[in-house]
Amino acid sequence: MAFRCQRDSYAREFTTTVVSCRPAELHTEESNGKKEVLSGFQVVLEDTLLFPEGGGQPDDRGTINDISVLRVTRRGTQADHFTQTPLTPGTEVQVRVDWERRFDHMQQHSGQHLITAVADDLFGLKTTSWELGRLRSVIELDSPTVTAEQVAAIERSVNEKIRDRLPVNVRELSLDDPEVEQVRGRGLPDDHAGPIRVVTIQSVDSNMCCGTHVSNLSDLQVIKILGTEKGKKNKTNLIFLAGNRVLKWMERSHGIEKALTALLKCGAEDHVEAVKKLQNSSKLLQKNNLNLLRDLAVHIAHSLRNSPDWGGVITLHRKDGDSEFMNIIANEIGSEETLLFLTVGDEKGAGLFLLAGPAEAVETLGPRFLFPRGILKRAVDWDYLCLPPLRKVCTFCADYCWQSAWLSRSRNKSGSW
């Protein structure tokens, strides 16, 4: 038996009776990946206006006596409605559908039928599966490639048929009806019972389908094919929008275009060229900055070595710099008798540091305050992605210097903080 939502996709509310209500749990997953288990009830109605998930189409949302329905699933010939409030069996209830969500699904699903039929008719591109996504929908085509020219031809054809206002009809056929053999389809569910539901776009396509559809292609308004992506082995994914989604996409795109026009100080037709110029300038500046930073590292190293205050401990911190900057300084100084502690990055955030010098000193000092944060690269070099408290490090270094015979005659040299 077809549900009320299948018999009349445009119905927005109706009255029915509660058949049963049992405790249940709903496993959910947010867009951020967070999983949650909700306690509630599975409610079965005599009939339903809320479409249960199936045929590639997500389920409807809505209310039963103003109680939110969080999920609708099919179980045989029944639909289970998950609510967090119980409903008494035998009670007459008012069911309302979330019309914005429902109509969006109708537009995308009927749009998929139309694209599938046209792609097959024009180029023999068979649809193997499809997905009605939250923001865009995807049709998987049984072909390793689909050209831009083919995509453009499909888009032109489907929009011509929308302008022709072709009617869409829903019929039910018995399994032994000879017409079933002429109907497009990818098989029936294992628990299917009763007649077969067939959705027909006049003079275009007949397809087995359980979903909700528009009654005329004019309700699709427009279809925009955004392009293709590589799919599974020897498959191509065709991405499309239908109806109101196209308008929302245009609104977002126009907003981005206006923002870029203000930022780039040029018209939309010059955006690409302006961004290319900015990228080239940025690459040149990064290259020049890197060269200057290398020269600065060499200069700093030579200044330290030639300083009259040259001693056994060198500590130096700079906000700008990278691991190469520190390695150049360490290599240029290159003294086996100098304990070198270098840091780069924001003092209040993450950064890099390097501890180098006599193996005995590094192996003694390193584990005292660095080992929990990383691994020893080599006997005389510690290099990590997080800055410890710098003054605490200097205290460790100074204490070690005074306690070690090899540094007992050295003086402490501190760089900028």
Short mmCIF file of C-alpha atoms in Angstrom, two decimals:
data_model
loop_
_atom_site.label_atom_id
_atom_site.label_comp_id
_atom_site.label_asym_id
_atom_site.label_seq_id
_atom_site.Cartn_x
_atom_site.Cartn_y
_atom_site.Cartn_z
CA MET A 1 0.00 0.00 0.00
CA ALA A 2 1.33 3.46 -0.89
CA PHE A 3 1.52 6.03 1.89
CA ARG A 4 -0.45 9.28 1.72
CA CYS A 5 2.80 11.14 0.97
CA GLN A 6 3.25 8.96 -2.13
CA ARG A 7 -0.36 9.30 -3.27
CA ASP A 8 -0.28 13.09 -2.91
CA SER A 9 3.20 14.60 -2.69
CA TYR A 10 1.74 18.12 -2.40
CA ALA A 11 -0.37 17.44 0.73
CA ARG A 12 1.04 19.36 3.70
CA GLU A 13 -1.11 18.13 6.59
CA PHE A 14 -3.77 15.53 7.34
CA THR A 15 -5.43 13.60 10.15
CA THR A 16 -4.79 9.95 10.99
CA THR A 17 -4.74 7.56 13.97
CA VAL A 18 -1.91 6.20 16.12
CA VAL A 19 -1.58 2.42 15.74
CA SER A 20 1.28 1.71 18.15
CA CYS A 21 4.00 3.38 20.21
CA ARG A 22 7.05 1.59 21.64
CA PRO A 23 10.28 2.74 23.36
CA ALA A 24 13.25 3.10 21.01
CA GLU A 25 16.65 4.71 20.55
CA LEU A 26 17.91 6.88 17.71
CA HIS A 27 21.61 6.97 16.82
CA THR A 28 22.52 10.36 15.37
CA GLU A 29 25.70 11.93 14.03
CA GLU A 30 26.20 15.68 13.76
CA SER A 31 27.96 17.38 10.83
CA ASN A 32 31.04 17.74 13.07
CA GLY A 33 31.18 13.96 13.54
CA LYS A 34 29.80 13.98 17.09
CA LYS A 35 27.65 10.92 17.75
CA GLU A 36 24.68 10.83 20.10
CA VAL A 37 22.06 8.30 21.19
CA LEU A 38 18.58 9.72 21.78
CA SER A 39 15.93 7.94 23.82
CA GLY A 40 12.38 8.11 22.51
CA PHE A 41 9.60 6.19 20.82
CA GLN A 42 8.78 4.60 17.47
CA VAL A 43 5.26 5.63 16.51
CA VAL A 44 3.28 3.82 13.81
CA LEU A 45 0.28 5.57 12.21
CA GLU A 46 -2.58 4.19 10.12
CA ASP A 47 -1.17 6.25 7.25
CA THR A 48 1.52 8.90 7.01
CA LEU A 49 2.25 12.15 5.27
CA LEU A 50 5.95 11.85 6.16
CA PHE A 51 8.09 10.01 3.62
CA PRO A 52 10.34 7.27 5.05
CA GLU A 53 13.88 7.18 3.67
CA GLY A 54 14.17 5.16 0.46
CA GLY A 55 15.09 5.18 -3.22
CA GLY A 56 18.04 7.50 -2.61
CA GLN A 57 15.75 10.12 -1.04
CA PRO A 58 16.18 11.17 2.61
CA ASP A 59 13.21 11.00 4.97
CA ASP A 60 10.85 13.87 5.70
CA ARG A 61 10.67 15.96 8.85
CA GLY A 62 7.47 17.21 10.41
CA THR A 63 5.24 17.00 13.47
CA ILE A 64 2.56 14.77 14.95
CA ASN A 65 0.27 16.91 17.14
CA ASP A 66 3.12 19.49 17.20
CA ILE A 67 5.57 16.83 18.47
CA SER A 68 8.71 16.86 16.34
CA VAL A 69 9.44 13.77 14.26
CA LEU A 70 13.23 13.28 14.14
CA ARG A 71 13.43 10.28 11.79
CA VAL A 72 11.08 8.29 9.54
CA THR A 73 12.03 4.79 8.40
CA ARG A 74 10.19 2.08 6.51
CA ARG A 75 9.58 -1.32 8.09
CA GLY A 76 7.83 -3.54 5.58
CA THR A 77 4.54 -1.83 4.75
CA GLN A 78 4.72 0.43 7.81
CA ALA A 79 6.54 3.67 8.59
CA ASP A 80 8.22 4.20 11.97
CA HIS A 81 8.21 7.80 13.24
CA PHE A 82 10.80 8.54 15.95
CA THR A 83 9.63 11.06 18.56
CA GLN A 84 10.84 11.90 22.06
CA THR A 85 7.28 12.10 23.39
CA PRO A 86 4.94 9.08 23.52
CA LEU A 87 1.59 9.02 21.73
CA THR A 88 -1.34 6.91 22.86
CA PRO A 89 -2.53 4.20 20.42
CA GLY A 90 -6.02 4.90 19.11
CA THR A 91 -5.55 8.66 19.38
CA GLU A 92 -6.48 10.78 16.37
CA VAL A 93 -3.54 13.03 15.46
CA GLN A 94 -2.70 15.87 13.08
CA VAL A 95 0.39 15.28 10.92
CA ARG A 96 2.22 18.20 9.30
CA VAL A 97 5.18 17.94 6.94
CA ASP A 98 8.18 20.29 6.81
CA TRP A 99 7.17 21.60 3.40
CA GLU A 100 10.42 23.39 2.54
CA ARG A 101 12.40 20.18 3.04
CA ARG A 102 9.77 18.05 1.25
CA PHE A 103 9.52 20.29 -1.82
CA ASP A 104 13.31 20.47 -2.05
CA HIS A 105 13.48 16.67 -2.09
CA MET A 106 10.73 16.52 -4.73
CA GLN A 107 12.67 18.92 -6.96
CA GLN A 108 15.98 17.07 -6.59
CA HIS A 109 14.45 13.60 -7.05
CA SER A 110 12.41 14.51 -10.13
CA GLY A 111 15.46 16.35 -11.44
CA GLN A 112 17.50 13.17 -11.07
CA HIS A 113 14.93 11.16 -13.04
CA LEU A 114 15.04 13.75 -15.82
CA ILE A 115 18.85 13.93 -16.00
CA THR A 116 19.14 10.13 -15.89
CA ALA A 117 16.71 9.72 -18.80
CA VAL A 118 18.31 12.44 -20.94
CA ALA A 119 21.89 11.28 -20.31
CA ASP A 120 20.90 7.76 -21.37
CA ASP A 121 18.91 8.93 -24.39
CA LEU A 122 21.57 11.34 -25.72
CA PHE A 123 24.79 9.48 -24.95
CA GLY A 124 23.92 6.04 -23.56
CA LEU A 125 25.20 7.10 -20.12
CA LYS A 126 23.56 4.75 -17.60
CA THR A 127 22.86 5.79 -14.03
CA THR A 128 24.15 3.23 -11.50
CA SER A 129 23.28 5.12 -8.30
CA TRP A 130 22.54 8.57 -6.96
CA GLU A 131 22.63 10.57 -3.73
CA LEU A 132 20.39 13.43 -2.66
CA GLY A 133 22.83 15.45 -0.56
CA ARG A 134 22.18 18.28 1.87
CA LEU A 135 23.66 20.93 -0.47
CA ARG A 136 24.07 19.16 -3.80
CA SER A 137 23.04 15.91 -5.44
CA VAL A 138 25.23 13.38 -7.26
CA ILE A 139 24.38 10.94 -10.06
CA GLU A 140 26.85 8.12 -10.64
CA LEU A 141 27.19 7.38 -14.37
CA ASP A 142 28.54 4.11 -15.73
CA SER A 143 31.34 5.73 -17.73
CA PRO A 144 34.98 6.54 -16.91
CA THR A 145 34.64 9.98 -18.54
CA VAL A 146 31.94 12.48 -19.40
CA THR A 147 33.01 15.44 -21.54
CA ALA A 148 32.17 19.08 -20.92
CA GLU A 149 30.31 19.08 -24.24
CA GLN A 150 28.15 16.16 -23.09
CA VAL A 151 27.40 17.90 -19.79
CA ALA A 152 26.37 21.08 -21.63
CA ALA A 153 24.11 19.12 -24.00
CA ILE A 154 22.42 17.30 -21.11
CA GLU A 155 21.83 20.58 -19.27
CA ARG A 156 20.33 22.24 -22.35
CA SER A 157 18.00 19.30 -22.98
CA VAL A 158 16.67 18.97 -19.41
CA ASN A 159 15.93 22.70 -19.19
CA GLU A 160 14.13 22.60 -22.55
CA LYS A 161 11.88 19.87 -21.14
CA ILE A 162 11.24 21.94 -18.02
CA ARG A 163 10.15 24.86 -20.22
CA ASP A 164 7.89 22.45 -22.13
CA ARG A 165 6.01 21.88 -18.85
CA LEU A 166 5.84 18.12 -19.28
CA PRO A 167 3.50 16.37 -16.80
CA VAL A 168 4.78 13.78 -14.31
CA ASN A 169 2.39 10.93 -13.46
CA VAL A 170 2.47 8.20 -10.83
CA ARG A 171 0.91 4.78 -11.48
CA GLU A 172 0.86 1.40 -9.80
CA LEU A 173 1.46 -1.77 -11.84
CA SER A 174 1.15 -5.38 -10.79
CA LEU A 175 4.32 -7.47 -10.93
CA ASP A 176 2.96 -9.57 -13.81
CA ASP A 177 2.04 -6.55 -15.95
CA PRO A 178 3.98 -6.76 -19.28
CA GLU A 179 4.63 -3.01 -19.08
CA VAL A 180 6.91 -3.60 -16.10
CA GLU A 181 9.56 -4.92 -18.49
CA GLN A 182 9.67 -1.53 -20.25
CA VAL A 183 10.15 0.45 -17.04
CA ARG A 184 13.56 1.72 -15.96
CA GLY A 185 14.62 0.48 -12.53
CA ARG A 186 17.44 -0.89 -10.40
CA GLY A 187 15.48 -3.64 -8.65
CA LEU A 188 13.05 -3.81 -5.75
CA PRO A 189 13.74 -4.08 -2.00
CA ASP A 190 13.81 -7.64 -0.64
CA ASP A 191 10.79 -6.93 1.58
CA HIS A 192 8.71 -5.29 -1.17
CA ALA A 193 5.09 -6.40 -1.32
CA GLY A 194 2.17 -5.36 -3.49
CA PRO A 195 2.08 -3.40 -6.74
CA ILE A 196 5.02 -1.59 -8.30
CA ARG A 197 5.00 2.20 -8.23
CA VAL A 198 6.03 3.80 -11.53
CA VAL A 199 6.85 7.49 -12.05
CA THR A 200 6.46 8.65 -15.67
CA ILE A 201 7.68 11.89 -17.24
CA GLN A 202 5.52 12.26 -20.33
CA SER A 203 7.37 11.21 -23.52
CA VAL A 204 10.67 11.07 -21.61
CA ASP A 205 10.91 8.30 -19.03
CA SER A 206 9.15 5.69 -16.88
CA ASN A 207 10.94 4.61 -13.73
CA MET A 208 10.21 2.40 -10.73
CA CYS A 209 10.36 4.69 -7.70
CA CYS A 210 9.01 5.04 -4.18
CA GLY A 211 9.89 8.72 -3.77
CA THR A 212 7.91 11.95 -3.79
CA HIS A 213 7.89 13.89 -7.07
CA VAL A 214 6.61 17.07 -8.70
CA SER A 215 3.47 16.74 -10.82
CA ASN A 216 4.89 18.83 -13.66
CA LEU A 217 8.47 19.54 -14.74
CA SER A 218 7.71 23.27 -14.55
CA ASP A 219 7.91 22.91 -10.75
CA LEU A 220 11.60 22.11 -11.15
CA GLN A 221 12.10 25.73 -12.33
CA VAL A 222 15.66 25.08 -13.56
CA ILE A 223 18.47 22.51 -13.36
CA LYS A 224 22.13 23.47 -13.12
CA ILE A 225 24.83 20.82 -13.62
CA LEU A 226 27.86 22.00 -11.66
CA GLY A 227 30.24 19.56 -13.34
CA THR A 228 31.67 16.09 -12.91
CA GLU A 229 34.09 14.35 -10.56
CA LYS A 230 35.95 11.06 -10.80
CA GLY A 231 33.85 8.37 -9.15
CA LYS A 232 34.48 4.74 -8.31
CA LYS A 233 36.34 2.53 -10.77
CA ASN A 234 35.23 3.41 -14.31
CA LYS A 235 32.46 5.68 -12.97
CA THR A 236 31.84 9.42 -13.21
CA ASN A 237 29.90 11.48 -10.68
CA LEU A 238 27.70 14.22 -12.13
CA ILE A 239 26.87 16.99 -9.64
CA PHE A 240 23.64 18.95 -10.03
CA LEU A 241 21.19 21.34 -8.39
CA ALA A 242 17.49 21.70 -9.12
CA GLY A 243 14.86 24.32 -8.35
CA ASN A 244 15.30 26.47 -5.26
CA ARG A 245 18.82 25.13 -4.73
CA VAL A 246 19.88 26.87 -7.95
CA LEU A 247 18.52 30.18 -6.64
CA LYS A 248 20.33 29.74 -3.32
CA TRP A 249 23.54 28.81 -5.13
CA MET A 250 23.24 31.94 -7.29
CA GLU A 251 22.64 34.07 -4.19
CA ARG A 252 25.76 32.66 -2.48
CA SER A 253 27.83 33.05 -5.65
CA HIS A 254 26.66 36.63 -6.13
CA GLY A 255 27.54 37.44 -2.52
CA ILE A 256 31.05 36.04 -3.01
CA GLU A 257 31.40 37.97 -6.28
CA LYS A 258 30.43 41.24 -4.58
CA ALA A 259 32.89 40.63 -1.74
CA LEU A 260 35.72 39.86 -4.17
CA THR A 261 34.91 42.96 -6.21
CA ALA A 262 35.28 45.09 -3.07
CA LEU A 263 38.52 43.36 -2.01
CA LEU A 264 40.19 43.22 -5.42
CA LYS A 265 38.99 46.66 -6.57
CA CYS A 266 37.98 45.37 -9.99
CA GLY A 267 34.96 43.99 -11.82
CA ALA A 268 33.96 40.33 -11.72
CA GLU A 269 35.34 39.72 -15.20
CA ASP A 270 38.84 40.64 -13.90
CA HIS A 271 38.76 38.62 -10.65
CA VAL A 272 40.78 35.66 -11.96
CA GLU A 273 43.55 37.83 -13.41
CA ALA A 274 43.71 39.91 -10.22
CA VAL A 275 44.07 36.82 -8.04
CA LYS A 276 46.80 35.45 -10.31
CA LYS A 277 48.75 38.70 -9.90
CA LEU A 278 48.35 38.54 -6.12
CA GLN A 279 49.55 34.93 -6.06
CA ASN A 280 52.63 35.78 -8.13
CA SER A 281 53.43 38.76 -5.89
CA SER A 282 52.98 36.63 -2.78
CA LYS A 283 55.32 33.92 -4.10
CA LEU A 284 57.98 36.53 -4.92
CA LEU A 285 57.67 38.14 -1.48
CA GLN A 286 57.93 34.74 0.23
CA LYS A 287 61.05 33.91 -1.78
CA ASN A 288 62.66 37.27 -0.96
CA ASN A 289 61.72 36.94 2.70
CA LEU A 290 63.25 33.46 2.87
CA ASN A 291 66.50 34.68 1.34
CA LEU A 292 66.65 37.63 3.77
CA LEU A 293 65.96 35.32 6.70
CA ARG A 294 68.83 33.04 5.65
CA ASP A 295 71.18 36.03 5.33
CA LEU A 296 70.03 37.24 8.74
CA ALA A 297 70.76 33.84 10.30
CA VAL A 298 74.34 33.90 8.95
CA HIS A 299 74.80 37.49 10.17
CA ILE A 300 73.50 36.65 13.66
CA ALA A 301 75.78 33.61 13.91
CA HIS A 302 78.87 35.61 12.92
CA SER A 303 77.94 38.44 15.30
CA LEU A 304 77.65 36.00 18.18
CA ARG A 305 80.97 34.33 17.40
CA ASN A 306 82.78 37.67 17.09
CA SER A 307 81.20 39.19 20.19
CA PRO A 308 83.58 40.01 23.06
CA ASP A 309 80.94 38.45 25.32
CA TRP A 310 81.20 35.11 23.52
CA GLY A 311 80.64 32.41 26.11
CA GLY A 312 79.61 28.87 26.79
CA VAL A 313 75.82 29.38 26.60
CA ILE A 314 73.92 31.12 23.80
CA THR A 315 70.15 31.73 24.07
CA LEU A 316 68.31 33.52 21.28
CA HIS A 317 64.64 34.03 20.45
CA ARG A 318 62.96 35.59 17.39
CA LYS A 319 59.27 35.75 16.54
CA ASP A 320 60.03 35.26 12.85
CA GLY A 321 62.03 32.29 11.61
CA ASP A 322 61.79 28.58 10.99
CA SER A 323 63.76 25.38 11.54
CA GLU A 324 66.13 26.25 8.68
CA PHE A 325 66.85 29.62 10.32
CA MET A 326 67.87 27.90 13.56
CA ASN A 327 69.90 25.20 11.79
CA ILE A 328 71.89 27.83 9.85
CA ILE A 329 72.82 29.62 13.09
CA ALA A 330 73.79 26.35 14.76
CA ASN A 331 75.89 25.22 11.79
CA GLU A 332 77.60 28.62 11.42
CA ILE A 333 78.52 28.74 15.11
CA GLY A 334 79.55 25.10 14.97
CA SER A 335 81.31 25.06 18.32
CA GLU A 336 81.45 21.83 20.26
CA GLU A 337 82.09 23.86 23.39
CA THR A 338 79.02 26.10 23.13
CA LEU A 339 75.56 25.19 24.41
CA LEU A 340 73.04 26.74 22.01
CA PHE A 341 69.32 27.17 22.70
CA LEU A 342 67.33 28.83 19.86
CA THR A 343 63.59 29.50 19.64
CA VAL A 344 61.31 30.96 16.95
CA GLY A 345 57.61 31.78 17.10
CA ASP A 346 55.13 33.71 19.20
CA GLU A 347 55.98 33.52 22.90
CA LYS A 348 52.28 32.97 23.70
CA GLY A 349 51.70 30.30 21.07
CA ALA A 350 53.29 27.36 19.33
CA GLY A 351 56.76 27.56 17.82
CA LEU A 352 60.02 25.73 17.21
CA PHE A 353 63.13 25.37 19.31
CA LEU A 354 66.53 23.80 18.99
CA LEU A 355 69.02 22.72 21.66
CA ALA A 356 72.49 21.98 20.34
CA GLY A 357 76.00 21.68 21.69
CA PRO A 358 78.19 19.14 23.46
CA ALA A 359 76.52 15.74 23.48
CA GLU A 360 76.83 15.39 27.24
CA ALA A 361 75.08 18.72 27.83
CA VAL A 362 72.22 18.05 25.42
CA GLU A 363 71.65 14.52 26.69
CA THR A 364 71.60 15.78 30.27
CA LEU A 365 69.43 18.86 29.78
CA GLY A 366 67.10 17.57 27.08
CA PRO A 367 65.13 14.98 29.06
CA ARG A 368 64.69 17.41 31.97
CA PHE A 369 62.28 19.67 30.13
CA LEU A 370 61.93 18.58 26.50
CA PHE A 371 61.47 14.83 26.30
CA PRO A 372 57.71 14.75 27.07
CA ARG A 373 57.11 16.88 23.97
CA GLY A 374 58.95 14.93 21.30
CA ILE A 375 61.83 12.69 20.30
CA LEU A 376 65.59 13.17 20.17
CA LYS A 377 66.68 13.83 16.58
CA ARG A 378 70.35 13.23 17.25
CA ALA A 379 72.76 13.37 20.14
CA VAL A 380 73.35 17.12 19.91
CA ASP A 381 70.04 18.41 18.50
CA TRP A 382 66.54 18.75 19.99
CA ASP A 383 63.90 20.27 17.65
CA TYR A 384 60.19 20.46 18.58
CA LEU A 385 56.87 22.03 17.67
CA CYS A 386 56.11 23.69 20.99
CA LEU A 387 57.94 26.38 22.98
CA PRO A 388 58.62 25.68 26.67
CA PRO A 389 58.85 28.62 29.12
CA LEU A 390 62.02 30.32 27.86
CA ARG A 391 63.29 31.73 31.14
CA LYS A 392 62.82 28.33 32.77
CA VAL A 393 64.99 26.84 30.02
CA CYS A 394 67.69 29.45 30.60
CA THR A 395 67.64 28.66 34.31
CA PHE A 396 68.18 24.97 33.50
CA CYS A 397 71.01 25.86 31.14
CA ALA A 398 72.65 28.23 33.61
CA ASP A 399 72.41 25.74 36.47
CA TYR A 400 73.99 23.09 34.32
CA CYS A 401 76.78 25.44 33.27
CA TRP A 402 77.76 26.24 36.83
CA GLN A 403 77.64 22.59 37.82
CA SER A 404 79.63 21.26 34.83
CA ALA A 405 83.38 21.25 34.72
CA TRP A 406 83.52 21.85 30.93
CA LEU A 407 81.63 25.15 31.36
CA SER A 408 83.00 26.29 34.67
CA ARG A 409 85.14 28.94 32.94
CA SER A 410 82.43 30.15 30.49
CA ARG A 411 80.23 33.23 30.65
CA ASN A 412 76.50 33.36 29.83
CA LYS A 413 75.41 35.22 26.67
CA SER A 414 71.63 35.90 26.30
CA GLY A 415 70.01 37.09 23.06
CA SER A 416 66.80 39.09 22.54
CA TRP A 417 63.60 37.99 24.29
#
